mmCIF file of C-alpha atoms and ligand atoms in Angstrom:
data_model
loop_
_atom_site.group_PDB
_atom_site.id
_atom_site.type_symbol
_atom_site.label_atom_id
_atom_site.label_comp_id
_atom_site.label_asym_id
_atom_site.label_seq_id
_atom_site.Cartn_x
_atom_site.Cartn_y
_atom_site.Cartn_z
ATOM 1 C CA UNK A 1 42.186 33.062 -59.643
ATOM 2 C CA UNK A 2 39.153 30.998 -58.330
ATOM 3 C CA UNK A 3 39.956 27.085 -58.569
ATOM 4 C CA UNK A 4 36.797 24.727 -59.275
ATOM 5 C CA UNK A 5 37.062 21.003 -58.643
ATOM 6 C CA UNK A 6 34.485 18.650 -59.295
ATOM 7 C CA UNK A 7 33.533 15.440 -58.011
ATOM 8 C CA UNK A 8 32.586 12.049 -59.541
ATOM 9 C CA UNK A 9 28.864 13.163 -59.990
ATOM 10 C CA UNK A 10 26.480 15.210 -61.704
ATOM 11 C CA UNK A 11 26.283 17.544 -59.279
ATOM 12 C CA UNK A 12 28.495 19.261 -56.665
ATOM 13 C CA UNK A 13 31.913 21.721 -56.748
ATOM 14 C CA UNK A 14 34.353 22.433 -54.532
ATOM 15 C CA UNK A 15 35.838 25.956 -54.848
ATOM 16 C CA UNK A 16 39.065 27.349 -53.274
ATOM 17 C CA UNK A 17 41.608 30.376 -53.863
ATOM 18 C CA UNK A 18 39.153 32.622 -53.019
ATOM 19 C CA UNK A 19 38.229 34.926 -50.541
ATOM 20 C CA UNK A 20 34.757 35.980 -50.640
ATOM 21 C CA UNK A 21 34.945 39.212 -48.489
ATOM 22 C CA UNK A 22 37.296 40.896 -51.215
ATOM 23 C CA UNK A 23 36.715 39.091 -54.689
ATOM 24 C CA UNK A 24 35.940 40.775 -58.029
ATOM 25 C CA UNK A 25 32.968 40.495 -59.976
ATOM 26 C CA UNK A 26 34.650 38.021 -62.211
ATOM 27 C CA UNK A 27 35.310 35.592 -59.478
ATOM 28 C CA UNK A 28 31.805 35.942 -58.126
ATOM 29 C CA UNK A 29 30.550 34.875 -61.685
ATOM 30 C CA UNK A 30 32.632 31.969 -61.703
ATOM 31 C CA UNK A 31 30.829 31.378 -58.556
ATOM 32 C CA UNK A 32 27.414 31.969 -59.183
ATOM 33 C CA UNK A 33 27.650 30.246 -62.670
ATOM 34 C CA UNK A 34 29.119 26.932 -61.118
ATOM 35 C CA UNK A 35 26.479 26.791 -58.632
ATOM 36 C CA UNK A 36 23.464 26.973 -61.258
ATOM 37 C CA UNK A 37 25.190 24.511 -63.593
ATOM 38 C CA UNK A 38 26.268 21.814 -60.374
ATOM 39 C CA UNK A 39 23.315 22.618 -58.016
ATOM 40 C CA UNK A 40 25.209 22.632 -54.762
ATOM 41 C CA UNK A 41 28.911 24.265 -54.229
ATOM 42 C CA UNK A 42 31.337 24.248 -51.670
ATOM 43 C CA UNK A 43 33.594 27.424 -50.699
ATOM 44 C CA UNK A 44 36.363 26.265 -48.816
ATOM 45 C CA UNK A 45 38.488 28.048 -46.225
ATOM 46 C CA UNK A 46 36.534 31.303 -45.256
ATOM 47 C CA UNK A 47 37.023 33.381 -42.486
ATOM 48 C CA UNK A 48 33.783 35.167 -41.925
ATOM 49 C CA UNK A 49 32.175 37.696 -39.344
ATOM 50 C CA UNK A 50 28.326 37.256 -39.618
ATOM 51 C CA UNK A 51 27.841 40.543 -41.560
ATOM 52 C CA UNK A 52 30.487 39.535 -44.107
ATOM 53 C CA UNK A 53 28.569 36.275 -44.637
ATOM 54 C CA UNK A 54 25.206 38.217 -44.849
ATOM 55 C CA UNK A 55 26.610 40.638 -47.200
ATOM 56 C CA UNK A 56 27.976 37.367 -49.189
ATOM 57 C CA UNK A 57 24.663 35.546 -48.976
ATOM 58 C CA UNK A 58 22.546 38.946 -50.276
ATOM 59 C CA UNK A 59 24.688 38.489 -53.605
ATOM 60 C CA UNK A 60 22.799 35.434 -54.543
ATOM 61 C CA UNK A 61 19.047 36.915 -53.675
ATOM 62 C CA UNK A 62 17.134 38.264 -50.606
ATOM 63 C CA UNK A 63 17.618 36.921 -47.565
ATOM 64 C CA UNK A 64 14.706 36.065 -45.409
ATOM 65 C CA UNK A 65 14.345 34.903 -41.663
ATOM 66 C CA UNK A 66 13.235 31.526 -41.345
ATOM 67 C CA UNK A 67 9.831 30.800 -39.617
ATOM 68 C CA UNK A 68 11.641 28.593 -36.812
ATOM 69 C CA UNK A 69 11.809 31.829 -34.433
ATOM 70 C CA UNK A 70 13.522 29.677 -31.414
ATOM 71 C CA UNK A 71 16.395 29.000 -33.657
ATOM 72 C CA UNK A 72 17.118 32.503 -34.961
ATOM 73 C CA UNK A 73 19.985 34.471 -33.705
ATOM 74 C CA UNK A 74 18.807 36.716 -31.160
ATOM 75 C CA UNK A 75 19.533 40.334 -32.736
ATOM 76 C CA UNK A 76 19.919 38.997 -36.421
ATOM 77 C CA UNK A 77 16.735 37.174 -37.376
ATOM 78 C CA UNK A 78 18.006 36.661 -40.684
ATOM 79 C CA UNK A 79 20.594 34.195 -39.325
ATOM 80 C CA UNK A 80 19.232 30.874 -38.125
ATOM 81 C CA UNK A 81 21.476 29.133 -35.432
ATOM 82 C CA UNK A 82 21.981 25.473 -36.814
ATOM 83 C CA UNK A 83 23.028 22.979 -33.972
ATOM 84 C CA UNK A 84 23.274 25.771 -31.038
ATOM 85 C CA UNK A 85 21.420 24.514 -27.775
ATOM 86 C CA UNK A 86 20.962 21.254 -28.621
ATOM 87 C CA UNK A 87 21.104 19.986 -25.029
ATOM 88 C CA UNK A 88 18.301 21.175 -22.690
ATOM 89 C CA UNK A 89 19.171 22.605 -19.108
ATOM 90 C CA UNK A 90 18.818 19.255 -17.552
ATOM 91 C CA UNK A 91 21.980 18.085 -20.167
ATOM 92 C CA UNK A 92 19.319 15.746 -22.420
ATOM 93 C CA UNK A 93 19.678 15.852 -25.951
ATOM 94 C CA UNK A 94 16.895 17.760 -27.852
ATOM 95 C CA UNK A 95 16.544 15.484 -30.848
ATOM 96 C CA UNK A 96 14.678 18.003 -32.837
ATOM 97 C CA UNK A 97 17.327 20.268 -32.855
ATOM 98 C CA UNK A 98 20.337 17.593 -33.258
ATOM 99 C CA UNK A 99 18.127 15.785 -36.366
ATOM 100 C CA UNK A 100 17.127 18.869 -37.958
ATOM 101 C CA UNK A 101 17.152 18.440 -41.758
ATOM 102 C CA UNK A 102 17.554 14.322 -41.093
ATOM 103 C CA UNK A 103 13.857 13.229 -41.430
ATOM 104 C CA UNK A 104 13.539 12.898 -45.053
ATOM 105 C CA UNK A 105 15.430 14.281 -48.292
ATOM 106 C CA UNK A 106 13.877 17.472 -48.902
ATOM 107 C CA UNK A 107 13.673 20.886 -50.315
ATOM 108 C CA UNK A 108 13.734 24.040 -48.183
ATOM 109 C CA UNK A 109 10.627 26.316 -48.141
ATOM 110 C CA UNK A 110 8.346 24.325 -50.303
ATOM 111 C CA UNK A 111 5.584 25.564 -47.733
ATOM 112 C CA UNK A 112 6.347 29.199 -48.921
ATOM 113 C CA UNK A 113 4.276 30.905 -51.825
ATOM 114 C CA UNK A 114 7.725 31.643 -53.299
ATOM 115 C CA UNK A 115 9.859 28.430 -52.318
ATOM 116 C CA UNK A 116 13.303 29.219 -50.973
ATOM 117 C CA UNK A 117 15.982 29.848 -54.360
ATOM 118 C CA UNK A 118 19.162 28.765 -52.172
ATOM 119 C CA UNK A 119 19.900 27.750 -48.551
ATOM 120 C CA UNK A 120 23.275 28.726 -47.376
ATOM 121 C CA UNK A 121 25.663 27.489 -44.573
ATOM 122 C CA UNK A 122 28.770 28.699 -43.074
ATOM 123 C CA UNK A 123 30.479 25.946 -40.929
ATOM 124 C CA UNK A 124 31.730 26.975 -37.355
ATOM 125 C CA UNK A 125 32.509 23.971 -35.633
ATOM 126 C CA UNK A 126 32.788 20.679 -37.381
ATOM 127 C CA UNK A 127 32.673 17.374 -35.213
ATOM 128 C CA UNK A 128 35.389 14.527 -35.458
ATOM 129 C CA UNK A 129 33.505 12.322 -37.526
ATOM 130 C CA UNK A 130 30.124 12.059 -38.990
ATOM 131 C CA UNK A 131 27.580 15.188 -39.933
ATOM 132 C CA UNK A 132 27.982 15.135 -43.370
ATOM 133 C CA UNK A 133 25.272 16.829 -45.522
ATOM 134 C CA UNK A 134 23.903 14.716 -48.410
ATOM 135 C CA UNK A 135 22.565 16.286 -52.058
ATOM 136 C CA UNK A 136 20.761 14.863 -54.955
ATOM 137 C CA UNK A 137 19.454 16.386 -58.370
ATOM 138 C CA UNK A 138 16.135 17.055 -58.726
ATOM 139 C CA UNK A 139 16.943 17.173 -62.427
ATOM 140 C CA UNK A 140 18.122 13.922 -62.439
ATOM 141 C CA UNK A 141 15.021 12.595 -60.271
ATOM 142 C CA UNK A 142 12.630 14.068 -63.131
ATOM 143 C CA UNK A 143 14.603 12.707 -65.965
ATOM 144 C CA UNK A 144 14.680 9.389 -64.676
ATOM 145 C CA UNK A 145 10.914 9.269 -64.450
ATOM 146 C CA UNK A 146 8.991 6.809 -66.679
ATOM 147 C CA UNK A 147 7.365 8.361 -69.449
ATOM 148 C CA UNK A 148 3.870 7.242 -67.718
ATOM 149 C CA UNK A 149 4.602 9.508 -64.710
ATOM 150 C CA UNK A 150 6.146 12.310 -66.642
ATOM 151 C CA UNK A 151 2.693 12.597 -68.085
ATOM 152 C CA UNK A 152 0.784 12.044 -65.172
ATOM 153 C CA UNK A 153 2.599 14.679 -63.387
ATOM 154 C CA UNK A 154 2.194 17.224 -66.094
ATOM 155 C CA UNK A 155 0.879 20.446 -65.418
ATOM 156 C CA UNK A 156 -0.227 18.981 -61.984
ATOM 157 C CA UNK A 157 -0.489 21.169 -58.722
ATOM 158 C CA UNK A 158 1.105 20.092 -55.242
ATOM 159 C CA UNK A 159 -0.225 21.297 -51.867
ATOM 160 C CA UNK A 160 2.569 22.339 -49.387
ATOM 161 C CA UNK A 161 2.684 23.189 -45.734
ATOM 162 C CA UNK A 162 5.152 23.377 -43.121
ATOM 163 C CA UNK A 163 5.350 19.795 -41.643
ATOM 164 C CA UNK A 164 3.129 18.476 -44.401
ATOM 165 C CA UNK A 165 0.947 15.415 -43.658
ATOM 166 C CA UNK A 166 2.831 14.785 -40.209
ATOM 167 C CA UNK A 167 2.311 18.139 -39.008
ATOM 168 C CA UNK A 168 5.599 18.407 -37.952
ATOM 169 C CA UNK A 169 6.047 21.702 -36.614
ATOM 170 C CA UNK A 170 8.366 21.036 -33.327
ATOM 171 C CA UNK A 171 11.106 23.828 -34.408
ATOM 172 C CA UNK A 172 7.700 26.596 -34.613
ATOM 173 C CA UNK A 173 6.623 28.545 -31.687
ATOM 174 C CA UNK A 174 3.076 27.440 -31.025
ATOM 175 C CA UNK A 175 1.642 30.638 -32.670
ATOM 176 C CA UNK A 176 3.263 29.918 -35.828
ATOM 177 C CA UNK A 177 1.816 26.158 -36.315
ATOM 178 C CA UNK A 178 -1.363 26.825 -38.804
ATOM 179 C CA UNK A 179 -0.144 26.685 -41.956
ATOM 180 C CA UNK A 180 -2.261 27.403 -45.146
ATOM 181 C CA UNK A 181 -1.448 25.446 -48.044
ATOM 182 C CA UNK A 182 0.449 26.827 -50.915
ATOM 183 C CA UNK A 183 0.775 25.195 -54.470
ATOM 184 C CA UNK A 184 3.565 24.274 -56.874
ATOM 185 C CA UNK A 185 3.777 22.568 -59.873
ATOM 186 C CA UNK A 186 5.219 19.216 -59.238
ATOM 187 C CA UNK A 187 7.403 19.162 -62.366
ATOM 188 C CA UNK A 188 9.063 22.475 -62.270
ATOM 189 C CA UNK A 189 10.758 24.944 -64.647
ATOM 190 C CA UNK A 190 13.961 26.422 -63.112
ATOM 191 C CA UNK A 191 13.589 30.249 -63.451
ATOM 192 C CA UNK A 192 17.155 30.521 -64.310
ATOM 193 C CA UNK A 193 18.411 27.411 -66.127
ATOM 194 C CA UNK A 194 14.901 26.535 -67.642
ATOM 195 C CA UNK A 195 15.559 23.029 -67.121
ATOM 196 C CA UNK A 196 12.693 20.799 -65.546
ATOM 197 C CA UNK A 197 12.930 19.428 -62.080
ATOM 198 C CA UNK A 198 10.737 17.020 -60.162
ATOM 199 C CA UNK A 199 9.412 19.197 -57.198
ATOM 200 C CA UNK A 200 8.360 17.192 -54.404
ATOM 201 C CA UNK A 201 9.022 16.777 -50.687
ATOM 202 C CA UNK A 202 7.398 13.845 -48.802
ATOM 203 C CA UNK A 203 7.568 15.929 -45.304
ATOM 204 C CA UNK A 204 5.811 19.036 -46.807
ATOM 205 C CA UNK A 205 3.710 17.714 -49.662
ATOM 206 C CA UNK A 206 -0.330 17.174 -48.274
ATOM 207 C CA UNK A 207 -1.385 16.081 -51.636
ATOM 208 C CA UNK A 208 -1.178 16.273 -55.477
ATOM 209 C CA UNK A 209 -4.264 18.006 -56.573
ATOM 210 C CA UNK A 210 -6.975 16.812 -58.708
ATOM 211 C CA UNK A 211 -6.594 13.040 -57.495
ATOM 212 C CA UNK A 212 -8.569 11.258 -55.158
ATOM 213 C CA UNK A 213 -6.744 10.776 -51.798
ATOM 214 C CA UNK A 214 -5.935 7.471 -52.122
ATOM 215 C CA UNK A 215 -4.343 8.104 -55.496
ATOM 216 C CA UNK A 216 -2.564 11.260 -54.202
ATOM 217 C CA UNK A 217 -1.208 9.194 -51.294
ATOM 218 C CA UNK A 218 -0.042 6.125 -53.614
ATOM 219 C CA UNK A 219 1.716 8.724 -55.944
ATOM 220 C CA UNK A 220 3.497 10.443 -53.441
ATOM 221 C CA UNK A 221 4.745 7.095 -51.925
ATOM 222 C CA UNK A 222 5.882 6.356 -55.619
ATOM 223 C CA UNK A 223 7.665 9.893 -56.045
ATOM 224 C CA UNK A 224 9.297 9.271 -52.789
ATOM 225 C CA UNK A 225 10.878 6.071 -53.901
ATOM 226 C CA UNK A 226 12.394 8.128 -57.385
ATOM 227 C CA UNK A 227 14.002 10.912 -55.607
ATOM 228 C CA UNK A 228 17.671 10.112 -55.592
ATOM 229 C CA UNK A 229 19.739 8.910 -58.672
ATOM 230 C CA UNK A 230 23.063 7.307 -58.348
ATOM 231 C CA UNK A 231 25.421 9.219 -60.550
ATOM 232 C CA UNK A 232 23.270 12.667 -59.559
ATOM 233 C CA UNK A 233 24.518 12.667 -55.704
ATOM 234 C CA UNK A 234 26.860 14.655 -53.750
ATOM 235 C CA UNK A 235 28.028 13.875 -50.015
ATOM 236 C CA UNK A 236 29.423 16.847 -48.601
ATOM 237 C CA UNK A 237 32.088 16.384 -45.769
ATOM 238 C CA UNK A 238 32.183 19.725 -43.670
ATOM 239 C CA UNK A 239 35.614 21.627 -42.898
ATOM 240 C CA UNK A 240 35.307 24.543 -40.378
ATOM 241 C CA UNK A 241 35.433 27.835 -42.921
ATOM 242 C CA UNK A 242 33.101 25.920 -45.258
ATOM 243 C CA UNK A 243 30.392 28.217 -47.086
ATOM 244 C CA UNK A 244 28.113 25.646 -48.888
ATOM 245 C CA UNK A 245 24.587 26.943 -50.688
ATOM 246 C CA UNK A 246 22.425 24.638 -52.538
ATOM 247 C CA UNK A 247 19.732 25.537 -55.026
ATOM 248 C CA UNK A 248 16.184 24.217 -53.735
ATOM 249 C CA UNK A 249 15.055 24.891 -57.119
ATOM 250 C CA UNK A 250 16.655 21.728 -58.169
ATOM 251 C CA UNK A 251 18.141 19.895 -55.533
ATOM 252 C CA UNK A 252 16.961 17.612 -52.408
ATOM 253 C CA UNK A 253 19.676 17.347 -49.401
ATOM 254 C CA UNK A 254 19.703 15.582 -46.130
ATOM 255 C CA UNK A 255 21.544 15.897 -42.870
ATOM 256 C CA UNK A 256 23.001 12.637 -41.807
ATOM 257 C CA UNK A 257 22.594 13.232 -38.144
ATOM 258 C CA UNK A 258 25.082 10.790 -37.351
ATOM 259 C CA UNK A 259 27.790 12.822 -35.349
ATOM 260 C CA UNK A 260 28.923 12.170 -31.583
ATOM 261 C CA UNK A 261 26.191 14.513 -29.715
ATOM 262 C CA UNK A 262 28.244 15.622 -27.149
ATOM 263 C CA UNK A 263 30.551 17.020 -30.227
ATOM 264 C CA UNK A 264 29.716 20.788 -31.626
ATOM 265 C CA UNK A 265 28.679 20.956 -35.393
ATOM 266 C CA UNK A 266 27.442 24.682 -35.459
ATOM 267 C CA UNK A 267 26.479 26.588 -38.766
ATOM 268 C CA UNK A 268 25.397 29.998 -39.646
ATOM 269 C CA UNK A 269 22.194 29.476 -41.986
ATOM 270 C CA UNK A 270 20.162 31.599 -44.212
ATOM 271 C CA UNK A 271 17.285 31.474 -46.493
ATOM 272 C CA UNK A 272 17.555 33.274 -49.796
ATOM 273 C CA UNK A 273 14.650 33.924 -52.177
ATOM 274 C CA UNK A 274 14.625 35.562 -55.455
ATOM 275 C CA UNK A 275 12.194 38.425 -54.427
ATOM 276 C CA UNK A 276 11.895 40.491 -51.205
ATOM 277 C CA UNK A 277 8.035 39.377 -50.700
ATOM 278 C CA UNK A 278 7.789 38.250 -47.236
ATOM 279 C CA UNK A 279 5.289 35.034 -48.603
HETATM 280 O O1 AKG B 1 22.506 20.626 -41.284
HETATM 281 C C1 AKG B 1 22.620 20.181 -42.444
HETATM 282 O O2 AKG B 1 23.371 19.532 -42.816
HETATM 283 C C2 AKG B 1 21.353 20.563 -43.328
HETATM 284 C C3 AKG B 1 20.081 20.822 -42.471
HETATM 285 C C4 AKG B 1 19.209 21.216 -43.169
HETATM 286 O O3 AKG B 1 18.330 20.446 -43.942
HETATM 287 C C5 AKG B 1 18.626 22.631 -43.579
HETATM 288 O O4 AKG B 1 19.454 23.540 -43.017
HETATM 289 O O5 AKG B 1 18.227 23.030 -44.185
HETATM 290 FE FE1 FE2 B 2 16.840 21.638 -45.384
#
């Protein structure tokens, strides 16, 4: 039967004693409920073909291709190849690939009209040191806001694009770099748990609607300082065969990008949404 262990934190869990290619519905239910409660989980020790990873991912929702076309699997657009081709043909390191996900604490897909429900990674190769992924709870970030900020943010919408104020679009093809803003409540109620979370991403937000530009920028700076709460973080140290899934509706994450660049750190990655709508 599925075994679950918990780190000393509000978030994160490690699941063992299960084979995701041949588990019962009751076993999947334990995985799904643990994930909802803990924001991010690792299912350890899996040996998957790409189709098995996709089939398992589809149990969580609808799998959509990521807008970064150059890092997609050549035949299976739903699969993003993380860490692949990080050296250019002249041997130099492509920092955009090496440092993907490391610039800011962030949530995936805030640029989408329907933000990603989840992101799931399967570890194919892990470096000898470094390369962890860090997670933090957006529920805890919201709960820790001073009352004056909770009141100021209630009902406010944030405008988001891919690349945000810095237009950080290097992973996109030229023709895909123009983004229309989408709007999400900065205090977002999770559709399954009903809990309130701070929905914010310093690398994707353009402004908070209804505020003067300077006021919006100052509030964005302040929120960026308040994303991470002690006691509500989890640092995942990868093992080959790990599947990690995080809930983008209630967690932030960041790649450490500190592993030896001449070593391999390779993952298959999928973006999962609540519906099959493209955008
Ligand atoms: O490679 C990682 O650890 C996470 C990268 C990331 O931010 C993502 O895949 O969304
Ligand atoms: Fe990410």
